[in-house]
Coordinates of C-alpha atoms in Angstrom, one line a residue:
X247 CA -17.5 18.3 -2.8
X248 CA -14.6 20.5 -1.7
X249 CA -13.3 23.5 -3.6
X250 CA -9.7 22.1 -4.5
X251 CA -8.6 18.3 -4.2
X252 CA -5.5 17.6 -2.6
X253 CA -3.2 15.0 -3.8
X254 CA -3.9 12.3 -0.9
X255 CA -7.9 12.6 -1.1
X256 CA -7.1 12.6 -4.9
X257 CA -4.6 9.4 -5.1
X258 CA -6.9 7.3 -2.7
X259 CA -10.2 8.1 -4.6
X260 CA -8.7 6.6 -7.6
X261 CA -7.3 4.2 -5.9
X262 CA -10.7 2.8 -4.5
X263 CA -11.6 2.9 -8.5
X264 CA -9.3 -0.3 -8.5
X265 CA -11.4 -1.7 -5.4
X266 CA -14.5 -2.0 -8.1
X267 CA -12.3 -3.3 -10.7
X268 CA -11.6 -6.2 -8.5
X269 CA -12.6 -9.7 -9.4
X270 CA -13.9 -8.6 -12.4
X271 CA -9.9 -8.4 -14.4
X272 CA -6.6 -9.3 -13.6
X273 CA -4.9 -6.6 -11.4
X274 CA -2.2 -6.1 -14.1
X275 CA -5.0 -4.7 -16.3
X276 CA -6.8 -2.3 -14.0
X277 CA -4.7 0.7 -14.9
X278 CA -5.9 0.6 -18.4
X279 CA -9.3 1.2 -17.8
X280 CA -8.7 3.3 -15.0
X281 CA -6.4 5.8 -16.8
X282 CA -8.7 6.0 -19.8
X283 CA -11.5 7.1 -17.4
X284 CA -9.3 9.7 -15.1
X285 CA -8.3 10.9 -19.0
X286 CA -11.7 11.4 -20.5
X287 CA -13.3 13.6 -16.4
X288 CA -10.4 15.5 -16.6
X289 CA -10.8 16.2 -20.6
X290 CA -14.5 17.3 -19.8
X291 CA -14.2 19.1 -16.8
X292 CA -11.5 21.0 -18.3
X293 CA -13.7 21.7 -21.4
X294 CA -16.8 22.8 -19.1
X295 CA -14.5 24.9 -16.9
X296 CA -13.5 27.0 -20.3
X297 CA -17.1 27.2 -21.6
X298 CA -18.0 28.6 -18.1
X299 CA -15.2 31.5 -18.3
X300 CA -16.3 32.3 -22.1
X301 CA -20.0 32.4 -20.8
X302 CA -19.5 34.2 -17.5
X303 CA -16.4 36.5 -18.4
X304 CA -16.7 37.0 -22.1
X305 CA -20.8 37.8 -22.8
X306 CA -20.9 34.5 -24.6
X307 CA -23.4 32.4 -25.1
X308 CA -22.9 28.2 -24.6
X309 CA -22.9 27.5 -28.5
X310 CA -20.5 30.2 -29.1
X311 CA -18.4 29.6 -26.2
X312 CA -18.2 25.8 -27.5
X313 CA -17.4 26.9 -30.8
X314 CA -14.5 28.5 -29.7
X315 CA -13.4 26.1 -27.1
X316 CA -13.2 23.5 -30.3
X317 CA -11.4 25.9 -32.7
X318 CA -8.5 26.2 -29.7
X319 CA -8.5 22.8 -29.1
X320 CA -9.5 20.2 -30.7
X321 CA -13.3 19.0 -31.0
X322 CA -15.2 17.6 -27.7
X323 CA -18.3 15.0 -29.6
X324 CA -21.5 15.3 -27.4
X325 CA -22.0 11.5 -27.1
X326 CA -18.5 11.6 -25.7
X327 CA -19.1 14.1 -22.5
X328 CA -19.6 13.2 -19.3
X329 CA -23.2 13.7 -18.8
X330 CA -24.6 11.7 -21.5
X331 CA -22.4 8.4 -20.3
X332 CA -23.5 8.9 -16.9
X333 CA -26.7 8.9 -17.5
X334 CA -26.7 5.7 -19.3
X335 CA -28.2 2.2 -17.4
X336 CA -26.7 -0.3 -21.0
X337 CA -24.3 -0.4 -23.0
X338 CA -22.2 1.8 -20.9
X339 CA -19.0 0.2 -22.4
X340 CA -20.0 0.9 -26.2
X341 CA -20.8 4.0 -25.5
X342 CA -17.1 4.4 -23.8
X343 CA -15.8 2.3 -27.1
X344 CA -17.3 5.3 -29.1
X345 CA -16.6 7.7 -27.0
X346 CA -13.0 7.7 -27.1
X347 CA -12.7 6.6 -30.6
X348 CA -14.6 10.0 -31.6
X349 CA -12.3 12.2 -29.4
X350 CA -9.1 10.5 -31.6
X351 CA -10.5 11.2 -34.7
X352 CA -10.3 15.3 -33.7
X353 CA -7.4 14.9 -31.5
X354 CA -4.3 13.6 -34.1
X355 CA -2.1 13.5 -31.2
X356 CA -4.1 11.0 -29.5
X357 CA -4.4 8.7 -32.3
X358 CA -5.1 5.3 -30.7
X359 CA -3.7 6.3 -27.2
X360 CA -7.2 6.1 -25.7
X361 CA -9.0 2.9 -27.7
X362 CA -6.2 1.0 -26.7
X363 CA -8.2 -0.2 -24.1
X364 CA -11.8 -2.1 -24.9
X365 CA -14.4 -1.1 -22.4
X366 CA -17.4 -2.8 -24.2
X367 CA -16.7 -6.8 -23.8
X368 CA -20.0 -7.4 -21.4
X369 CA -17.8 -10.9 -20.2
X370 CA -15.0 -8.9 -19.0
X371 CA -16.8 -5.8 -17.6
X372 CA -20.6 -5.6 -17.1
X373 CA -23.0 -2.2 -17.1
X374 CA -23.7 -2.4 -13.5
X375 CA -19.7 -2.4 -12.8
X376 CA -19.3 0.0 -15.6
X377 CA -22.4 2.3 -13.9
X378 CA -20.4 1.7 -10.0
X379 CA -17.2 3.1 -11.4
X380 CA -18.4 6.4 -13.6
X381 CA -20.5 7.0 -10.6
X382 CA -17.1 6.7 -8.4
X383 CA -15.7 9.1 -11.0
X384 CA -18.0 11.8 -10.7
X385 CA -17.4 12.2 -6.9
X386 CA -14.9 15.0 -8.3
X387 CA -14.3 17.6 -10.7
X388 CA -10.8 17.6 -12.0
X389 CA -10.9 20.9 -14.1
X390 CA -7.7 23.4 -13.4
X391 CA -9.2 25.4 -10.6
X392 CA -10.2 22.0 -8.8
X393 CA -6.7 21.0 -8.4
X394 CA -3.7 22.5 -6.5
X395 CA -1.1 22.8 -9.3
X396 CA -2.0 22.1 -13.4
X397 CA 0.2 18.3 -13.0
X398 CA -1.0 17.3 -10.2
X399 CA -3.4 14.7 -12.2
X400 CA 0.3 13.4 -13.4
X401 CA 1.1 12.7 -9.9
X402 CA -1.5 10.9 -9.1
X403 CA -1.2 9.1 -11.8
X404 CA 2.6 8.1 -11.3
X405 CA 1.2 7.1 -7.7
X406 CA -1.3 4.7 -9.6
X407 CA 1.3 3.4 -11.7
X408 CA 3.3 2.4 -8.5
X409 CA 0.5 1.4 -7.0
X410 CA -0.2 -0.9 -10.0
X411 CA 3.3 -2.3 -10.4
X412 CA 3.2 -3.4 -6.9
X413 CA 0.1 -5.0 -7.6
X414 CA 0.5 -6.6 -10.3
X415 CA 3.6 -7.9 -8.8
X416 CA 6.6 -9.3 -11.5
X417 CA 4.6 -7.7 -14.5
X418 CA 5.1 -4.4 -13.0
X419 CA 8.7 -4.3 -13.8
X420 CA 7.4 -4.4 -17.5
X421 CA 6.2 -0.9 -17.6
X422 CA 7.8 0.6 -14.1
X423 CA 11.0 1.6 -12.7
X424 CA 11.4 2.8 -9.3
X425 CA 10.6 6.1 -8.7
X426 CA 14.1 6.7 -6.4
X427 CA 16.3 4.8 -9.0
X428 CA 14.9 6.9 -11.9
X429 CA 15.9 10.4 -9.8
X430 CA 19.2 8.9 -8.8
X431 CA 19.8 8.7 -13.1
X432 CA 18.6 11.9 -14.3
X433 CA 20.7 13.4 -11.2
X434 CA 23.5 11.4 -13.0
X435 CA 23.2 12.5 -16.3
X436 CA 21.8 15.6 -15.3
X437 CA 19.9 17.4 -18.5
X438 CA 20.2 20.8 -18.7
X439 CA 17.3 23.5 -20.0
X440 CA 17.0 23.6 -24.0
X441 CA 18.1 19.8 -24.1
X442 CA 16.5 17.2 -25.7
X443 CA 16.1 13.6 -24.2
X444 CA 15.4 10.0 -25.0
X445 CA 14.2 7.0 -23.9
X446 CA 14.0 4.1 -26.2
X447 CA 12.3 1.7 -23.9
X448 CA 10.6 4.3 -22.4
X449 CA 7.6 2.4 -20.5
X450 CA 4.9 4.5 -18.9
X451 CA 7.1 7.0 -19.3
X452 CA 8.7 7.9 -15.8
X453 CA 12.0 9.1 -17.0
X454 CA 11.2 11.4 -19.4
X455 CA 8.8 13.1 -16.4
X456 CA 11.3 13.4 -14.0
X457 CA 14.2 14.8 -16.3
X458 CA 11.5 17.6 -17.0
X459 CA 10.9 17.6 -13.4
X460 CA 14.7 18.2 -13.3
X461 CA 15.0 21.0 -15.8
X462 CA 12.0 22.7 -14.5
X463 CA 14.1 23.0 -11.2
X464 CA 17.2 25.0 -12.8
X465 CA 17.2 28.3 -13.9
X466 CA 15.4 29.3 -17.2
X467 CA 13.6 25.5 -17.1
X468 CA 10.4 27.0 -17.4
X469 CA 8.7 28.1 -20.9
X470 CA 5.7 30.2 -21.0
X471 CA 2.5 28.5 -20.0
X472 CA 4.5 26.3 -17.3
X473 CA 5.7 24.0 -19.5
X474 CA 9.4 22.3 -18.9
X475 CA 11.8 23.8 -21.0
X476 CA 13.4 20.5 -22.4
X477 CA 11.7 18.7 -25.7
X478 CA 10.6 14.9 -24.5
X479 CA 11.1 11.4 -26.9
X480 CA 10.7 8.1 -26.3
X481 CA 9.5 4.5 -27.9
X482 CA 7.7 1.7 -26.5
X483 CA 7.0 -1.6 -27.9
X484 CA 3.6 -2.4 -25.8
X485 CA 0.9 -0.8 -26.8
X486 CA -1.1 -0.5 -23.4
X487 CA 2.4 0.4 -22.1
X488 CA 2.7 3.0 -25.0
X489 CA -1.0 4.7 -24.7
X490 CA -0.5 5.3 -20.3
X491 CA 3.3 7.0 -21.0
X492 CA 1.1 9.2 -24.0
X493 CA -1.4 10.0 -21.3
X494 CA 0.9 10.3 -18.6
X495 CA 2.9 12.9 -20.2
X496 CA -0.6 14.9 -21.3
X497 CA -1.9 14.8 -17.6
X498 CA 1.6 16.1 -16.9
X499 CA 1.4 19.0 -19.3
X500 CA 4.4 17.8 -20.9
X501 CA 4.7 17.8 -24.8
X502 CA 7.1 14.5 -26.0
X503 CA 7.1 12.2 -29.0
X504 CA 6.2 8.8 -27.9
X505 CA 6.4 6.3 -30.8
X506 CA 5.1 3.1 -30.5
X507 CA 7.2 0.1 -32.0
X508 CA 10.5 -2.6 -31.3
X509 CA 13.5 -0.1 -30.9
X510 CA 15.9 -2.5 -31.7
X511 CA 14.2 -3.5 -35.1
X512 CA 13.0 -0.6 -36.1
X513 CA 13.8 2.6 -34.2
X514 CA 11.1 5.1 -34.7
X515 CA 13.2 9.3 -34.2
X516 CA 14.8 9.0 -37.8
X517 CA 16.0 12.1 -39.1
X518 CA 16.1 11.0 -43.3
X519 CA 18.1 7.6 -43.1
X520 CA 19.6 8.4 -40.0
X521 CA 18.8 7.8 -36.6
X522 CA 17.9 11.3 -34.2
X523 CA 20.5 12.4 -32.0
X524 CA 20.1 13.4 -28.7
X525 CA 21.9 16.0 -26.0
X526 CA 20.6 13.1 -23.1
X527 CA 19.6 9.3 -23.4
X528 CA 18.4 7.5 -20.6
X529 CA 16.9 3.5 -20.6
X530 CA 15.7 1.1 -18.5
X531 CA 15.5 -1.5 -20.9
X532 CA 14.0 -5.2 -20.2
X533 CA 17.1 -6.9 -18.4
X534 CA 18.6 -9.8 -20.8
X535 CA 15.9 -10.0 -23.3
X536 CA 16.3 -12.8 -25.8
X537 CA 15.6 -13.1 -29.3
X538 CA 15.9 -9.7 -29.9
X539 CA 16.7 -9.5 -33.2
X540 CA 13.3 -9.6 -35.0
X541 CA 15.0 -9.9 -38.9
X542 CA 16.8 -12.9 -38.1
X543 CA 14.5 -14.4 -36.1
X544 CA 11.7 -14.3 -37.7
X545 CA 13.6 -15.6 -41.3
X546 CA 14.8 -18.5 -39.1
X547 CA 11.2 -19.3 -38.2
X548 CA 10.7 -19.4 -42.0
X549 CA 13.2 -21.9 -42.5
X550 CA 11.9 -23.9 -40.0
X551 CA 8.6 -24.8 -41.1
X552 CA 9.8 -26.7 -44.4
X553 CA 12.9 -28.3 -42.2
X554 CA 12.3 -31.0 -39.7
X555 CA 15.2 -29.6 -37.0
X556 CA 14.5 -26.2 -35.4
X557 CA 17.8 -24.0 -35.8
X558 CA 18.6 -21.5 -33.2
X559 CA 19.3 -18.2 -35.4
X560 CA 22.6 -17.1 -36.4
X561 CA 23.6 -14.1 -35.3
X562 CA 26.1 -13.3 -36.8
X563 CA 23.8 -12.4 -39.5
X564 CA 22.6 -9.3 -38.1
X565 CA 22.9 -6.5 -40.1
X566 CA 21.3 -2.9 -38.9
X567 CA 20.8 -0.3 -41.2
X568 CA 21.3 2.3 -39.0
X569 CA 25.3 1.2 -37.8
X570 CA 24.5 0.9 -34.4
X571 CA 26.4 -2.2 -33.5
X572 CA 29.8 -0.8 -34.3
X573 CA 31.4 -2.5 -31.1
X574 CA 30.5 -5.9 -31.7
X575 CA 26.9 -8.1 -32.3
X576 CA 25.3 -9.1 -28.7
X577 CA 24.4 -12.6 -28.5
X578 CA 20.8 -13.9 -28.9
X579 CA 20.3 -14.3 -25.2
X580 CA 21.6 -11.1 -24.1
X581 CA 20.4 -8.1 -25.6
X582 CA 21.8 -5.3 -23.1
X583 CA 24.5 -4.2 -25.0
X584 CA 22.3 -4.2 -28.4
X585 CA 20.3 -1.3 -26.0
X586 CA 23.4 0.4 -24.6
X587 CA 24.9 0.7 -28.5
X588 CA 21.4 2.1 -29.8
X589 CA 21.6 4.9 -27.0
X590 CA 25.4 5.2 -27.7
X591 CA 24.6 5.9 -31.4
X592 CA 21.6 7.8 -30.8
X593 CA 23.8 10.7 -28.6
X594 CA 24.8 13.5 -30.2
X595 CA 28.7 14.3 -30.2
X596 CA 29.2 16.2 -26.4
X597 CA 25.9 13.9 -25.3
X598 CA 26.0 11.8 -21.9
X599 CA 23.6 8.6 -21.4
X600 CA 22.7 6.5 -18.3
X601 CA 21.6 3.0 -18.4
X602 CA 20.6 0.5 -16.0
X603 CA 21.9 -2.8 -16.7
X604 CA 22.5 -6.1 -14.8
X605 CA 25.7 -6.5 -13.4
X606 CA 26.7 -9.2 -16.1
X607 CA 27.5 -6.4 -18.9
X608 CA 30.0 -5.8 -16.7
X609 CA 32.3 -9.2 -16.5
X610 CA 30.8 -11.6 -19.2
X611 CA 33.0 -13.0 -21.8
X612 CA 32.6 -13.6 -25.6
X613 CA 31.7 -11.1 -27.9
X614 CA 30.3 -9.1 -24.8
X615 CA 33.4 -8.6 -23.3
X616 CA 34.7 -7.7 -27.0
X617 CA 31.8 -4.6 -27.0
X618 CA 33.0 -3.9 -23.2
X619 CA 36.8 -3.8 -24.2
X620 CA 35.6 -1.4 -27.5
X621 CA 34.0 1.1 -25.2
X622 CA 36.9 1.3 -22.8
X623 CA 39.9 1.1 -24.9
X624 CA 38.0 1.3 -28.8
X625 CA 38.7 -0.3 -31.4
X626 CA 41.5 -1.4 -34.6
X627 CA 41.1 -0.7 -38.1
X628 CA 39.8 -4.1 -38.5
X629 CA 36.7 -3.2 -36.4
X630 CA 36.4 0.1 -38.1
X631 CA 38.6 2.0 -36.2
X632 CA 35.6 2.9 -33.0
X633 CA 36.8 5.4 -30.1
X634 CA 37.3 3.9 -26.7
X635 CA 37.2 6.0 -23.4
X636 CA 33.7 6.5 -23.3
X637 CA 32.8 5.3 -19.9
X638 CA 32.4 7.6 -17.4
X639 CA 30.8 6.3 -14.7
X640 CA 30.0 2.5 -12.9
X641 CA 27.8 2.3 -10.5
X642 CA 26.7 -0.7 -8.7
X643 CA 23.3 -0.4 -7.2
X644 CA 21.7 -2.7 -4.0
X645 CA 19.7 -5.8 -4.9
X646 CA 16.0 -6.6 -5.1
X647 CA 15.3 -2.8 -6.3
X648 CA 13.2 -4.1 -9.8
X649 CA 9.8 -5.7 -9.3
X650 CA 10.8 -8.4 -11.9
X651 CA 13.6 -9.4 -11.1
X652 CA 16.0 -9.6 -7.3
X653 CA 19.4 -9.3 -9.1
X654 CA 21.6 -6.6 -8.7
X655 CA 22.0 -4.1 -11.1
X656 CA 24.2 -1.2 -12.2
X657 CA 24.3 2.4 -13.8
X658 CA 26.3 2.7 -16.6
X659 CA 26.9 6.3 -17.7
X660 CA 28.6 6.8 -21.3
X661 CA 29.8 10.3 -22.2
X662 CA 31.1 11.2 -25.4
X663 CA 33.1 14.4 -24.5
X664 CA 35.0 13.5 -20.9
X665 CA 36.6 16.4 -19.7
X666 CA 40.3 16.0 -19.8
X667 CA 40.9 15.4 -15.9
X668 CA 39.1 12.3 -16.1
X669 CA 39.9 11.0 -19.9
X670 CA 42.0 7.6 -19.5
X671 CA 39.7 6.6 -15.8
X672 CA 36.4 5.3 -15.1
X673 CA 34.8 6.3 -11.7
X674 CA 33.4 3.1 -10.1
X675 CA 31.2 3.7 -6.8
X676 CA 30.0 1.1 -4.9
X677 CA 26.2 1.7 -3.7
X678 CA 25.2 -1.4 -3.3
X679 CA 25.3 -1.4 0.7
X680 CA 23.2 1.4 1.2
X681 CA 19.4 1.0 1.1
X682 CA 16.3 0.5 3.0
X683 CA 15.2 -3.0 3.5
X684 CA 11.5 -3.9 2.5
X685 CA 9.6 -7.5 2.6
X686 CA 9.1 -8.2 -1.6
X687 CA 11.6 -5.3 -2.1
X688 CA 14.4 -3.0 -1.5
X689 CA 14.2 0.8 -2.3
X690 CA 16.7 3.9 -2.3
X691 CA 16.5 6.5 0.1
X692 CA 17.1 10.3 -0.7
X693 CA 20.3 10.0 1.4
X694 CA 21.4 7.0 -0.6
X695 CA 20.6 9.0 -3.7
X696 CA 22.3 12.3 -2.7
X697 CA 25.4 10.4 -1.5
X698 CA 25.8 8.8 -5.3
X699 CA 25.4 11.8 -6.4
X700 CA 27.7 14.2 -4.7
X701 CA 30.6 11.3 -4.9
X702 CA 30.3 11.0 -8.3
X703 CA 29.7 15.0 -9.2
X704 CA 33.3 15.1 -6.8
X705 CA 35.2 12.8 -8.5
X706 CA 34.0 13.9 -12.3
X707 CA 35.2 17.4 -10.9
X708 CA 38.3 16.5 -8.7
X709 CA 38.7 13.1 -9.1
X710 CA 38.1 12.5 -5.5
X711 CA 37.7 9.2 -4.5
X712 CA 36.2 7.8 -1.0
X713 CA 37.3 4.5 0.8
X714 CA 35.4 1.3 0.5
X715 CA 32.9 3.3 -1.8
X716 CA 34.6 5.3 -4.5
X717 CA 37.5 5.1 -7.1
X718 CA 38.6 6.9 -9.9
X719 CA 40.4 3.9 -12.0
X720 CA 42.9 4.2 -15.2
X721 CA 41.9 2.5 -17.9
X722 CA 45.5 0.9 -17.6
X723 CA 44.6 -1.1 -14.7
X724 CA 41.0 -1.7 -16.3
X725 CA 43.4 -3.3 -19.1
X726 CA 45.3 -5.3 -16.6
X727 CA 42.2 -7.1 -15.5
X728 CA 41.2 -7.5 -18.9
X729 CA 39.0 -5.0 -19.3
X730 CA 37.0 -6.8 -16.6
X731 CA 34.4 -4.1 -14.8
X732 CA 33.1 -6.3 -11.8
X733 CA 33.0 -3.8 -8.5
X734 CA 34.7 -6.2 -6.2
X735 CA 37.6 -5.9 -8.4
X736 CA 38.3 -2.3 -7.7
X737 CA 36.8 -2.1 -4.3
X738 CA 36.9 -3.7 -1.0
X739 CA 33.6 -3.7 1.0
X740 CA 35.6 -2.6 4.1
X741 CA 35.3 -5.5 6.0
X742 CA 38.6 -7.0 7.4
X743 CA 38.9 -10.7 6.7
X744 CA 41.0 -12.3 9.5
X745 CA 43.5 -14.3 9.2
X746 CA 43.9 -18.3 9.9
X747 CA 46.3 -19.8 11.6
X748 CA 45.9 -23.7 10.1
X749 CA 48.2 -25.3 12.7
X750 CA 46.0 -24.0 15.2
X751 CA 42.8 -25.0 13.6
X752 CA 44.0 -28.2 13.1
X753 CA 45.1 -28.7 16.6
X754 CA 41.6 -27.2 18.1
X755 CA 39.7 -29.4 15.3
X756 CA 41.4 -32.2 16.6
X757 CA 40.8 -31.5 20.3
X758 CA 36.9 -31.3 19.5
X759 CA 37.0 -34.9 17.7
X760 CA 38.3 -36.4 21.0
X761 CA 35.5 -34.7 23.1
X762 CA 33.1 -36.1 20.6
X763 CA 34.5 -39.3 20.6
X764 CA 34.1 -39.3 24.6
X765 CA 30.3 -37.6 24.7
X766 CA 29.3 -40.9 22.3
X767 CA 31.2 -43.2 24.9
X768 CA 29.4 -41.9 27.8
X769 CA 26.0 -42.1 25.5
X770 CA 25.9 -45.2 24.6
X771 CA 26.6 -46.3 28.3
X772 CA 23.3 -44.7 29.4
X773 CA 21.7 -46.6 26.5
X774 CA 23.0 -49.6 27.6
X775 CA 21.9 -49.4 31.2
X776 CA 18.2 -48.1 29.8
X777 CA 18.1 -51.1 28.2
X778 CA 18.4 -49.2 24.0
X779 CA 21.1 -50.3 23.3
X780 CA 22.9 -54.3 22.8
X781 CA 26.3 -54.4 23.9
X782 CA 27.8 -56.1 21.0
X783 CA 29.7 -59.3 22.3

């Protein structure tokens, strides 16, 4: 056992932990177990490291040190330490089940994070598998003196989650967006220390880590005991997806509030009636999801078990409590801008949000292009009289960057205090040329990351713009496309088309025709002479 675990020896020791897993559950499941086990070693070593300090350091003895350890932080059961699970040969997964469920009831903030996840189903996992993988788990000890830096645990366990999501192929998209296009939003919106931020559809919870990964960078971003100096929220609707971004956060030493519910239907960061404003939003929301109305759907569903005909829902119906579709009601199939007006209404009054979105928000008609139209150029009275102006930023992004899905997508950044040199524009950038190929999937380099980021931080400042890449556009000739947002529309990819000449193409297509015409003569002469082919009389 060495004295300090480095981050590679660390993220392929828990990736071999998958290795066991293999066969027995679907690869899309393996991070659930594995996470709850990393979770529970690194919640006893820790605890045994600060009994040794009290005992060695202090003049106390184990009880006592113990004692104190639980009045600090939180209660550690017996049957729940390390030890006592190892040394069982049955019902290893009950005794998990228990396990976990007794560290919940003394730990409020991990309130069915950790029993989200059912080790004790003998048909899905048996002891022997169970026994193989604690006993791959005690290989290390993952106390704070074992490892480099206090988050490295939340590395490793972002590198599991990409790990996973590759595994698992389309499903990872559900609960992971790549690393590189997460960086290249928080650079964008750009959270600042003392700010508060929030992700709706927050997954395992990658963006919140790296905008406190981005404040910890500035000055003042650090709070006593290493902690980022920015306060952390988010929602998620799945609860596996819910319990990792809880853990992941924890292994990261990062306090947030992560709720667990539909955001849509029933947003969780209320202050009173009213929904929680933040200085930073930031979503990847599921591209296009359908249905996403829960109310109105699920009253239609009522009404169709005593009618013959199923009718799709109406909705028109929709009515939020909270105000947030002030620009218009998205249709059922297309609930992007239902997610972009949630963040919009959850920002507080100088607030800036990023979004990633597929490149239809930006050109589709209907009563989509009416919420587009209300966020460029706002509103009449009759529509309650919303401000326009509040895009800042377009960004169109390469393709095949999600694991779910190969379409292209864009960032959209809304800000609701533009300075005055770049009120009345919209900076468009085209990125969508620069990125490293991969087999299943494309991915952003750092240079393709920095680049976005300078030429947008240059034109928000100076409204520079750059050829064949950048433009700072007026919302005038925004209008004059109809409020219209596709790229190609405002600019060129560089490439020269050339021009036709249609006499001479005619003239050359016609010179080819008679050459064909003479190679089938002379062709069917050999055929004849071999005897393939009747000369017709």
């Amino acid at each position: 056992m060495s004295n300090q675990l480095s981050l590679e020896a660390l993220e392929s020791w828990l990736w071999e932990s998958a290795n066991i897993l293999r066969g027995s559950i679907d690869s899309s499941d393996f991070k659930n177990y594995i996470f709850g086990l990393l979770f529970l070693k690194r919640f006893n070593d820790v605890f045994e490291e600060r009994g040794a300090h009290l005992t060695q350091n202090e003049g106390l003895n184990r009880r006592e040190a113990e004692e104190e350890i639980e009045d600090k932080w939180g209660k550690f059961p017996t049957s729940a330490r390390w030890p006592v699970l190892i040394s069982r040969t049955e019902n290893i997964g009950e005794a998990l089940d228990k396990a976990f469920a007794d560290i919940e009831a003394s730990n409020p903030e991990l309130q069915h994070v950790l029993t989200a996840t059912l080790y004790g189903d003998k048909r899905v996992l048996s002891d022997a598998t169970l026994q193989r993988l604690l006993r791959h788990f005690n290989q290390y000890k993952l106390g704070n003196a074992d490892l480099y830096k206090a988050d490295m645990l939340g590395d490793a366990y972002e590198y599991l989650i990409k790990q996973f999501a590759d595994d698992a192929g389309k499903k990872g998209g559900e609960f992971y967006t790549p690393k590189a296009v997460v960086q290249l939003v928080v650079e964008l919106i750009d959270p600042q220390p003392g700010h508060t931020v929030y992700d709706p559809t927050c997954g395992s919870g990658g963006m919140l880590v790296e905008s406190a990964h981005h404040v910890a960078k500035l000055p003042n971003g650090i709070l006593l005991g290493d902690k980022p100096n920015v306060l952390l929220f988010g929602q998620e609707k799945n609860l596996g997806t819910w319990a990792i971004a809880k853990l992941n956060l924890y292994l990261h030493n990062m306090r947030a509030e992560i709720e667990r519910g539909d955001t849509l239907a029933e947003p969780k960061h209320l202050d009173g009636d009213y929904l929680k404003t933040f200085d930073r939003v930031i979503a990847n929301p599921p591209f296009s999801a359908k249905a996403w109305w829960t109310p109105v759907e699920l009253a239609a569903e009522a009404e169709q078990d005593s009618e013959k005909k199923a009718k799709a829902p109406n909705y028109k119906q929709v009515n939020d409590p909270f105000g947030r579709f002030a620009y218009g009601i998205p249709p059922r199939g297309y609930a992007d801008l239902a997610f972009a007006q949630h963040m919009l209404a959850s920002l507080k009054a100088d607030g800036r949000m990023g979004i990633i979105l597929p490149h239809g928000v930006l050109f589709r008609s209907g009563e989509e292009g009416k919420i587009r139209e209300g966020l460029l150029f706002g509103t009449d009275a009759s529509s309650g009289n919303q401000p326009g102006d509040l895009i800042e930023a377009v960004i169109g992004l390469p393709s095949a960057l999600f694991y779910n899905t190969g379409i292209p997508a864009c960032v959209l950044i809304l800000n609701k205090q533009k300075p005055a040199a770049l009120k009345g524009r919209v900076i468009i950038i085209d990125a969508s040329r620069d990125y490293l190929e991969g087999k299943a999937q494309n991915s952003l380099r750092t240079t393709d990351i920095t680049r976005v980021v300078d030429t947008h931080k240059a034109a928000f400042k100076q409204q520079t713009e750059v050829d064949n890449y950048c433009r700072v556009v007026t919302l005038d000739e925004i209008r004059r496309n109809d409020g219209n947002l596709n790229i190609a529309r405002y600019i060129d990819d560089g490439k020269t088309e050339s021009t036709v000449d249609v006499a001479a193409a005619l003239t050359q297509l016609s010179k080819l025709a008679e050459e064909e015409a003479e190679i089938d003569g002379r062709l069917n002469g050999y055929l004849v002479e071999l005897g393939l082919l009747k000369v017709e009389v």
